[in-house]
PDB file of C-alpha atoms in Angstrom:
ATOM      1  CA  UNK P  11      -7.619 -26.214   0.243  1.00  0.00           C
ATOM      2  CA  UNK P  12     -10.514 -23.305   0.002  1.00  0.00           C
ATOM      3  CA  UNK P  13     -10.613 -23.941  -4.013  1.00  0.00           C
ATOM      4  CA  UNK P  14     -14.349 -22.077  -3.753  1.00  0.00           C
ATOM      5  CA  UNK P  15     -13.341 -19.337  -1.078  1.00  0.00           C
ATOM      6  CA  UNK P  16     -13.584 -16.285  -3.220  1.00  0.00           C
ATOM      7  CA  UNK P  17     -11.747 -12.713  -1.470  1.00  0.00           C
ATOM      8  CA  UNK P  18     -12.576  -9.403  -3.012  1.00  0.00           C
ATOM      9  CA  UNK P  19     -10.054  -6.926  -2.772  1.00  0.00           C
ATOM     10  CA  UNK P  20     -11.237  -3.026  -3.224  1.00  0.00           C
ATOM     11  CA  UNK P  21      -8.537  -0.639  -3.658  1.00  0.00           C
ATOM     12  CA  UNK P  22      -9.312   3.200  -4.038  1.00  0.00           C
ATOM     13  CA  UNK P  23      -5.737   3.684  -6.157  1.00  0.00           C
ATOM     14  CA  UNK P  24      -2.922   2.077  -6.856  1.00  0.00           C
ATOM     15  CA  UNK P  25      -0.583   2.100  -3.292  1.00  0.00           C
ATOM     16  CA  UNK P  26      -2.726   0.317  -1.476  1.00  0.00           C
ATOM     17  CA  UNK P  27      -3.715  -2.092  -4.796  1.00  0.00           C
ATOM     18  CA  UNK P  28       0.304  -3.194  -4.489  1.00  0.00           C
ATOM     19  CA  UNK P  29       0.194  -3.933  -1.081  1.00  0.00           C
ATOM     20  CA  UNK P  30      -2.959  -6.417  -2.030  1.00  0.00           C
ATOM     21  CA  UNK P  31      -1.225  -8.271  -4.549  1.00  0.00           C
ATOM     22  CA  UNK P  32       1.297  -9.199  -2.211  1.00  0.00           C
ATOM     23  CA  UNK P  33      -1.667 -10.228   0.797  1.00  0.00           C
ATOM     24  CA  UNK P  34      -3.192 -12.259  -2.444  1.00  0.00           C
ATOM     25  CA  UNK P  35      -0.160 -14.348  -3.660  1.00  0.00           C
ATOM     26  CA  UNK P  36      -0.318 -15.567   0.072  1.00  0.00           C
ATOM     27  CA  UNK P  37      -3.661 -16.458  -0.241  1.00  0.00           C
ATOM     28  CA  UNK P  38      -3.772 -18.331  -3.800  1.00  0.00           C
ATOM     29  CA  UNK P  39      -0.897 -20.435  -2.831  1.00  0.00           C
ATOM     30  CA  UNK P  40      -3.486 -21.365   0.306  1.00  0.00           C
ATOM     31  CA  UNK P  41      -5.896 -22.321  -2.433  1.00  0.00           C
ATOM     32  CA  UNK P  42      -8.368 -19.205  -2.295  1.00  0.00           C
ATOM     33  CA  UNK P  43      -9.866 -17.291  -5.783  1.00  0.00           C
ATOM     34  CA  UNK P  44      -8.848 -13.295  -5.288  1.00  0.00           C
ATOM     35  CA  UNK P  45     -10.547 -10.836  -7.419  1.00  0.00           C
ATOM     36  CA  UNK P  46      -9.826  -7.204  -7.501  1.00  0.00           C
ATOM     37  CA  UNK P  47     -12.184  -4.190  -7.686  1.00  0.00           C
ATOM     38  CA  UNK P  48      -9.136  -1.167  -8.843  1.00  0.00           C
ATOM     39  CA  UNK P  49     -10.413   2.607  -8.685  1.00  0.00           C
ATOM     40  CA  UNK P  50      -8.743   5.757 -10.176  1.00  0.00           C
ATOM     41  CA  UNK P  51      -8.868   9.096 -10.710  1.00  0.00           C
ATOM     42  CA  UNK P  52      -8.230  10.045 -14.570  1.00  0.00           C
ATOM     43  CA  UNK P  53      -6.422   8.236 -17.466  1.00  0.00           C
ATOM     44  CA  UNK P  54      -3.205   8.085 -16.362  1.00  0.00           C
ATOM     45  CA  UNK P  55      -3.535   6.593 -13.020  1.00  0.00           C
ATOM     46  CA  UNK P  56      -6.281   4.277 -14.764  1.00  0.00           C
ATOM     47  CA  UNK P  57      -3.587   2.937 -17.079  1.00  0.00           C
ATOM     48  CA  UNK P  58      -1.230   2.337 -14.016  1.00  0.00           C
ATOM     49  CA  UNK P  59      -3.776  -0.178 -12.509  1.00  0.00           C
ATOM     50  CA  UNK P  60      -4.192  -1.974 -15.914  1.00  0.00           C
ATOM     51  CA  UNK P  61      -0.484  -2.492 -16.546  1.00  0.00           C
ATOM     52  CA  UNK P  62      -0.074  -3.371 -13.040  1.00  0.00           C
ATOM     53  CA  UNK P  63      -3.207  -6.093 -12.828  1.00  0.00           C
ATOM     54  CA  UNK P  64      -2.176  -7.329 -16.312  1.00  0.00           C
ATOM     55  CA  UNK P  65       1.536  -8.247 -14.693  1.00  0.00           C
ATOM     56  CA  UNK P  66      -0.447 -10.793 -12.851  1.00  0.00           C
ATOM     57  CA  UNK P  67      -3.823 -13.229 -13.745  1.00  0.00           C
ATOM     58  CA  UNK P  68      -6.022 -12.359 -11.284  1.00  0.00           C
ATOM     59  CA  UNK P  69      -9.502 -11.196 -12.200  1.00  0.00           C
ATOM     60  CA  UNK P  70     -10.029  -7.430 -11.890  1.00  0.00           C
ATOM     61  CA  UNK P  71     -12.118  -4.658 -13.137  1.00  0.00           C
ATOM     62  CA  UNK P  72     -11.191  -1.079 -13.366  1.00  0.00           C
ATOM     63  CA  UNK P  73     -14.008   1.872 -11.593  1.00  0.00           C
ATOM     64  CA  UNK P  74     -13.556   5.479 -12.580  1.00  0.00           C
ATOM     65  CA  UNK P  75     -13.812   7.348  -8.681  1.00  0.00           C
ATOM     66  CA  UNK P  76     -16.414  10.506  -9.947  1.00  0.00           C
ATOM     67  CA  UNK P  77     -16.453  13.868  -8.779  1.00  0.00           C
ATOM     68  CA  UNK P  78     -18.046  16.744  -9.463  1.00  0.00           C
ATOM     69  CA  UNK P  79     -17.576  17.955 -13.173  1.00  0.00           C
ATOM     70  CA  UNK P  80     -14.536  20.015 -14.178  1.00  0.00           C
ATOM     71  CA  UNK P  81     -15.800  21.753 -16.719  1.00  0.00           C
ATOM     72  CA  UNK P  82     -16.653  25.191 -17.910  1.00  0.00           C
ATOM     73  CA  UNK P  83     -20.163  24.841 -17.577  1.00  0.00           C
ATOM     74  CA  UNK P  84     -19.992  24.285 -13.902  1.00  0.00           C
ATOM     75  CA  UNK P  85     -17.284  26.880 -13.506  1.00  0.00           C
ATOM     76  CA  UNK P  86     -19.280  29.459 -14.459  1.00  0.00           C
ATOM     77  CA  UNK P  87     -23.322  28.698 -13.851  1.00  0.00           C
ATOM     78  CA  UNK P  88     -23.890  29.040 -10.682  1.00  0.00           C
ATOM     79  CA  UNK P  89     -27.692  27.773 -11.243  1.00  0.00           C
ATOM     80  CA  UNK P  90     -25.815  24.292 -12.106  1.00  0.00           C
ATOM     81  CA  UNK P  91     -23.590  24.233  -9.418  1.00  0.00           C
ATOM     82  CA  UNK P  92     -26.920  24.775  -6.959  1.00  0.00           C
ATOM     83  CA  UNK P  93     -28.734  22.226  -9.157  1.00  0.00           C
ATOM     84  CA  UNK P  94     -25.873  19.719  -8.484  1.00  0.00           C
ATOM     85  CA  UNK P  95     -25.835  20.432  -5.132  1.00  0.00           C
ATOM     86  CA  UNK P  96     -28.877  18.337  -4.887  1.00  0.00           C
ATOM     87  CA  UNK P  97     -29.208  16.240  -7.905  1.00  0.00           C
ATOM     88  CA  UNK P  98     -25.342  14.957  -8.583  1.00  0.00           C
ATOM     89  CA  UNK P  99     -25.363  13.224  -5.178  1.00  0.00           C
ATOM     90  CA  UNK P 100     -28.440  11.356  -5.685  1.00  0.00           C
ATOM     91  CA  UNK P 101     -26.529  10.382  -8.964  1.00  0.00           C
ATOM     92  CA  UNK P 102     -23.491   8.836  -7.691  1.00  0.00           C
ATOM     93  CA  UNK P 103     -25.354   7.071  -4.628  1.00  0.00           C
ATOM     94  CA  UNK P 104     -27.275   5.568  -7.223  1.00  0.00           C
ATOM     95  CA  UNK P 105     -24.837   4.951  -9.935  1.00  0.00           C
ATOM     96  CA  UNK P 106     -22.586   3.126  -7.334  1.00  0.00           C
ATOM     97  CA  UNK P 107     -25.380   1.338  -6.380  1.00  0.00           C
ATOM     98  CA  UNK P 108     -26.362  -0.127  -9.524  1.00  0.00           C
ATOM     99  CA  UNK P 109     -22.082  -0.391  -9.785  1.00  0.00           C
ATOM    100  CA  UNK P 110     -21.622  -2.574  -6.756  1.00  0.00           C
ATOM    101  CA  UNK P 111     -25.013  -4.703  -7.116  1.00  0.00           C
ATOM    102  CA  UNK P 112     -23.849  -6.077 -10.377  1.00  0.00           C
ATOM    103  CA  UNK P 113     -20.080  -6.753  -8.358  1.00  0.00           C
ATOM    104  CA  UNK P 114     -21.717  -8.446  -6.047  1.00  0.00           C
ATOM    105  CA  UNK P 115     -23.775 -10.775  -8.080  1.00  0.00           C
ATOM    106  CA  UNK P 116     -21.428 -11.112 -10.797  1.00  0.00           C
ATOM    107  CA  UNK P 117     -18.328 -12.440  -7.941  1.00  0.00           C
ATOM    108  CA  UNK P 118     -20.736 -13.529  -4.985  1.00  0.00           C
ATOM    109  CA  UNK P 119     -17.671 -13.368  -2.774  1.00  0.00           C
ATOM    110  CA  UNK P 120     -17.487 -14.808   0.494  1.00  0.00           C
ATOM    111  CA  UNK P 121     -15.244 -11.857   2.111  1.00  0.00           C
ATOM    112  CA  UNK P 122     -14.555  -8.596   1.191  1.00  0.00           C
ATOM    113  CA  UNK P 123     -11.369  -6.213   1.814  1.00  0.00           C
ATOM    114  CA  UNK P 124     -11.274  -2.748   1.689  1.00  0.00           C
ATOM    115  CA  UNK P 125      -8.605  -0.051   1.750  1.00  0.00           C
ATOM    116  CA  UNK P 126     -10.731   2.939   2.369  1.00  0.00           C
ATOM    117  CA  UNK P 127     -14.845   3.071   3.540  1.00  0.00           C
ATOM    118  CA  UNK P 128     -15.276   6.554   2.313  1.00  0.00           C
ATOM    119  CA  UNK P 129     -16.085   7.058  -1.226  1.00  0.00           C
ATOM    120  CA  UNK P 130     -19.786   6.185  -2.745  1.00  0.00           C
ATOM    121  CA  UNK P 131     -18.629   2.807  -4.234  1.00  0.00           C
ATOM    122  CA  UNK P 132     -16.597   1.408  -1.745  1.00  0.00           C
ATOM    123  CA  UNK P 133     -19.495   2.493   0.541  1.00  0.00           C
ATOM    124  CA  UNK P 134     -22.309   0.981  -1.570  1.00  0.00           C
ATOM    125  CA  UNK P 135     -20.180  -2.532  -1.600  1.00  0.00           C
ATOM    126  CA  UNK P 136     -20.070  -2.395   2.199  1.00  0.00           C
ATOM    127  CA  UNK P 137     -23.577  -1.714   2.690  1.00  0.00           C
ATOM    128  CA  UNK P 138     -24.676  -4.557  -0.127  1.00  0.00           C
ATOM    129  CA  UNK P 139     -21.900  -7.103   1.576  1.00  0.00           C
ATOM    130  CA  UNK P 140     -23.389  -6.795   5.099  1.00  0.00           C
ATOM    131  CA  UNK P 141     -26.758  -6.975   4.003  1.00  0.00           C
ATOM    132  CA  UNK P 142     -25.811  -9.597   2.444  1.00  0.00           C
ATOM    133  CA  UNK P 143     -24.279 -11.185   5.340  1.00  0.00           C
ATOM    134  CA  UNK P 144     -20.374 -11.517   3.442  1.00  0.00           C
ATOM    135  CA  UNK P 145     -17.677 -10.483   6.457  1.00  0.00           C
ATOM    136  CA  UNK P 146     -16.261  -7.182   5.386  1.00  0.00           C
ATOM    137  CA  UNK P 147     -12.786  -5.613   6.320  1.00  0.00           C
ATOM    138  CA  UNK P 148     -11.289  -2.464   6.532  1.00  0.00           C
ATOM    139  CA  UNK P 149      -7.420  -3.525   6.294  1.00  0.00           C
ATOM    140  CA  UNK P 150      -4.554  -0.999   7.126  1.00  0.00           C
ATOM    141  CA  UNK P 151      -2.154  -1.075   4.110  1.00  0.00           C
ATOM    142  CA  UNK P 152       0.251   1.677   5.345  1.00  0.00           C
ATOM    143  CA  UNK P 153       3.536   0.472   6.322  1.00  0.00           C
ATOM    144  CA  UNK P 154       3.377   2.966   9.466  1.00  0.00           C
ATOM    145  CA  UNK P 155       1.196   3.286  12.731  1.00  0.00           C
ATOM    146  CA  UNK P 156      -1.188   6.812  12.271  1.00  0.00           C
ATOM    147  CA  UNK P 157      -0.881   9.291  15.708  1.00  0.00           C
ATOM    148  CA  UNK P 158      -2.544  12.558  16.539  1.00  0.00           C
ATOM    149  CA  UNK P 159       0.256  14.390  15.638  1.00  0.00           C
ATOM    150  CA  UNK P 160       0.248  12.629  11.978  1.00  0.00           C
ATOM    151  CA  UNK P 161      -3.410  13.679  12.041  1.00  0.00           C
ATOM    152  CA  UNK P 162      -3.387  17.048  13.521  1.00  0.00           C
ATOM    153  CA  UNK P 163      -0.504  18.065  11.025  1.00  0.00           C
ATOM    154  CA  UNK P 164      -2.859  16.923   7.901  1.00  0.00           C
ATOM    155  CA  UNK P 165      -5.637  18.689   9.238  1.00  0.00           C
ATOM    156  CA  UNK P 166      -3.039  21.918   9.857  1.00  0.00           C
ATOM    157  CA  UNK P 167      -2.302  21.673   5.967  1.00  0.00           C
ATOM    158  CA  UNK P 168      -5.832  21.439   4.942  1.00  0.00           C
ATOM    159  CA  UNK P 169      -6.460  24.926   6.677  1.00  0.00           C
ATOM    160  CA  UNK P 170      -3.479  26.566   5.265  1.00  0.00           C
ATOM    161  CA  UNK P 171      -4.926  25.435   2.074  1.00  0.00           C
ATOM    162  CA  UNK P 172      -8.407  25.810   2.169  1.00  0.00           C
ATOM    163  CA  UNK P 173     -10.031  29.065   3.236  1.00  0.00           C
ATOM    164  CA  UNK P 174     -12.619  29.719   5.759  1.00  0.00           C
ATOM    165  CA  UNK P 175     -15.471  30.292   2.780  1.00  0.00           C
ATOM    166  CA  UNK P 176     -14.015  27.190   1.256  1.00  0.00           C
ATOM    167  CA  UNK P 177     -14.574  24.809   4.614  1.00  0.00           C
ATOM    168  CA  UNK P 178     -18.182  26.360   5.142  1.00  0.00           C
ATOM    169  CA  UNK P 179     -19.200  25.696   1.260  1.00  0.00           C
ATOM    170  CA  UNK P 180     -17.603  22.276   1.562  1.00  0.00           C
ATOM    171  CA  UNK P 181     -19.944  21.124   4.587  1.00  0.00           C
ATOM    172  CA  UNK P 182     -23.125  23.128   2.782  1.00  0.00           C
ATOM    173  CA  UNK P 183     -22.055  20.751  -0.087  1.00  0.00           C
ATOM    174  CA  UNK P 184     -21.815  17.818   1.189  1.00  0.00           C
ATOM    175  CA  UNK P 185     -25.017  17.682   3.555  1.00  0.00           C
ATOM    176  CA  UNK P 186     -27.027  16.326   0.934  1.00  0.00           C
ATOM    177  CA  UNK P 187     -24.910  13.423   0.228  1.00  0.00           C
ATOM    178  CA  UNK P 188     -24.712  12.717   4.220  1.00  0.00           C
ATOM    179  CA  UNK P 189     -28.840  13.124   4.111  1.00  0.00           C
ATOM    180  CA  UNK P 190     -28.994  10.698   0.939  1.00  0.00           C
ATOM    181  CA  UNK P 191     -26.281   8.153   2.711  1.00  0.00           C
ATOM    182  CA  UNK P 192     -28.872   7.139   5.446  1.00  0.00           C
ATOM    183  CA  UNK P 193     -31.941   6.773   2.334  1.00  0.00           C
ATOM    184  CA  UNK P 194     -29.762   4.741   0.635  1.00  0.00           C
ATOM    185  CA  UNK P 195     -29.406   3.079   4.304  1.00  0.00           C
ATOM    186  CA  UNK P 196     -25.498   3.540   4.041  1.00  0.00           C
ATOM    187  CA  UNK P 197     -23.470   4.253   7.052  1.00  0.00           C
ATOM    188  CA  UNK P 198     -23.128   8.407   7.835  1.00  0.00           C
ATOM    189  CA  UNK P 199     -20.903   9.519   9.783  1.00  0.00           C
ATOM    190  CA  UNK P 200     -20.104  13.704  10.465  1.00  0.00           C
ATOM    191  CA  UNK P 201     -16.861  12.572  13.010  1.00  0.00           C
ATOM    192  CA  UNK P 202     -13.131  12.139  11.625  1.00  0.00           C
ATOM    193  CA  UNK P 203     -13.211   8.957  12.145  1.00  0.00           C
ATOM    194  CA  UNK P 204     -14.699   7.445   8.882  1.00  0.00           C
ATOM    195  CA  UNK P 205     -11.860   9.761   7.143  1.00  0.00           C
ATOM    196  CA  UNK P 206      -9.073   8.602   9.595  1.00  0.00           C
ATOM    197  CA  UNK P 207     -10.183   4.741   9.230  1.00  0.00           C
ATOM    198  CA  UNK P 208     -12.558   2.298  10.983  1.00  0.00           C
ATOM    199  CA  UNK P 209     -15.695   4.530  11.223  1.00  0.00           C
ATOM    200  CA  UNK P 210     -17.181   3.035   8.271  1.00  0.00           C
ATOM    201  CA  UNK P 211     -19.311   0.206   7.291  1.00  0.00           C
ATOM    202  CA  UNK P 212     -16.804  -2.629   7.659  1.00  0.00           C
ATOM    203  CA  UNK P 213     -17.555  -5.264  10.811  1.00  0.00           C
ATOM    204  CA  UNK P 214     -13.930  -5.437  11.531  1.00  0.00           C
ATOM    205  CA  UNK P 215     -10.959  -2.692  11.043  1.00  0.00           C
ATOM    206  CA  UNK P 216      -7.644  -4.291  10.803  1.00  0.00           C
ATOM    207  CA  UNK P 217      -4.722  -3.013  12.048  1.00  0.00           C
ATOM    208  CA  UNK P 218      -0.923  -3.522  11.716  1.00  0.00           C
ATOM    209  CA  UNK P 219      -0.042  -2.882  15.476  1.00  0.00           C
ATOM    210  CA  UNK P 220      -1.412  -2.673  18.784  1.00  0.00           C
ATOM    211  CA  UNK P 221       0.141   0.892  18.570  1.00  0.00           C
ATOM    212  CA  UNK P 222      -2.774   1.768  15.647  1.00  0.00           C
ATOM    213  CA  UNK P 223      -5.208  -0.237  17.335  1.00  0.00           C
ATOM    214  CA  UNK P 224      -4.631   2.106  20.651  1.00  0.00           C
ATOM    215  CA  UNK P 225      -4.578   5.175  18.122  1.00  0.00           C
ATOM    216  CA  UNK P 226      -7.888   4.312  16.200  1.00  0.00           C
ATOM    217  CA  UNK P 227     -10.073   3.425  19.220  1.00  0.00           C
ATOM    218  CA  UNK P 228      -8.596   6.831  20.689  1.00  0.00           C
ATOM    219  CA  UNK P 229     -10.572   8.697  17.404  1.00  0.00           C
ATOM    220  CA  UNK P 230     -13.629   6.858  18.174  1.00  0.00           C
ATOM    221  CA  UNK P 231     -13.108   2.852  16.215  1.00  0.00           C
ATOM    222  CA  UNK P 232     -15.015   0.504  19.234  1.00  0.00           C
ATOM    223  CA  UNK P 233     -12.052  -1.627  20.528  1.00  0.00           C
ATOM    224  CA  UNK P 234     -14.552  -4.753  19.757  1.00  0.00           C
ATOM    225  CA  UNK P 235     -14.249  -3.785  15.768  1.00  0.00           C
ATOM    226  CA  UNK P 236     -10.384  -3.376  16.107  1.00  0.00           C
ATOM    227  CA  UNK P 237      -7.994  -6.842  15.224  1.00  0.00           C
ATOM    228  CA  UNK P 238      -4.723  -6.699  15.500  1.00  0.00           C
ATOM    229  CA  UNK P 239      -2.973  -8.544  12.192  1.00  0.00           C
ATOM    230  CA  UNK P 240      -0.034  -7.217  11.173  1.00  0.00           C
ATOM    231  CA  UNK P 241       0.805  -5.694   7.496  1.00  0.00           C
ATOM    232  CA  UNK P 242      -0.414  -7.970   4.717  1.00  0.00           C
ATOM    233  CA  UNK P 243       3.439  -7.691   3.111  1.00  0.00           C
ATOM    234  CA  UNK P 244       4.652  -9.156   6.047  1.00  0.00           C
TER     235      UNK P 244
END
């Protein structure tokens, strides 16, 4: 029995949270402690995750994902949208800093499990885990195997719905958060492979089938980071 193992789960919202929960009723009846990190968007997906976690008794704590500020101010000042440009990022690297230092300390797991690398907190946890020498995983939740059909098609819908203007201000914008990611000593990436999976932080990038293991090494994922698993429901 691994009564003191403690796993962290870190879900980014509530699909892959579900398919956790079922990885993590495995695992307590093999004796380990699971404790879950939820993230959400806005109130109503925030009360999702509580209803959901409260269904069960594991230990979990909800994180608000932040974004830029929807509000009128920054709609219409275009001096605060260039002051953010610089100063917002440096907030949220540090914010999520302070965020997963205190998860860290508070849980001292002895693995961590991620569904995505990509957003500041998530990020943040992966840097402080490593450097803290606690194995960290990126684990496939999807029930299906991603191609580079699946991935051309999303990228075909993002340029039907995002204009030329729109892509160009979206790399200007996020060039100082790539430029603050390596002071903050986190893992930067400007290839599609942190967004498609397994370009992140995480030592090892698990997979639900030799067919996604042959698909994510294809994008870039070294084959030596890749582990075959199968899906966590199964």
């Amino acid at each position: 029995m691994n009564i003191n193992m403690k796993i962290v789960f870190v879900s980014t919202y509530i699909e892959p949270l579900k398919v956790f929960l079922y990885f993590a009723e495995y695992l307590t009846k093999k004796g380990y402690t699971c404790i879950f990190i939820c993230q959400y968007n806005d109130e109503n997906t925030r009360l999702e995750n509580k209803k959901l976690m409260e269904s069960y008794n594991y230990e979990y704590e909800l994180y608000h994902n932040v974004f830029l500020p929807d509000t009128k101010l920054w709609i219409q000042s275009f001096f605060f949208r260039l002051s953010l440009l610089f100063l917002y990022p440096f907030y949220l690297n540090l914010k999520s800093r302070i965020q997963a230092s205190k998860i860290i300390t508070r849980h001292n797991p002895n693995v961590c499990i991620f569904s995505s690398e990509t957003n500041n907190l998530c990020r943040q946890l992966v840097f402080l885990s490593n450097k803290s020498k606690i194995p960290t995983f990126l684990h496939q939740w999807g029930f299906s195997s991603p191609s580079k059909r699946i991935a051309k098609q999303v990228k075909a819908v993002h340029n039907l719905t995002e204009t030329t203007i729109q892509r160009l201000l979206i790399r200007i914008v996020t060039l100082p958060n790539a430029f603050l990611n390596r002071i903050f000593g986190l893992h930067s990436s400007l290839k599609r492979t942190t967004k498609l999976g397994g370009g992140g932080g995480c030592k090892k990038h698990l997979v639900i089938s030799n067919a996604a293991a042959r698909f994510y090494h294809s994008t870039g994922v070294k084959a030596s980071k890749l582990e075959v698993v199968g899906h966590p429901v199964f």
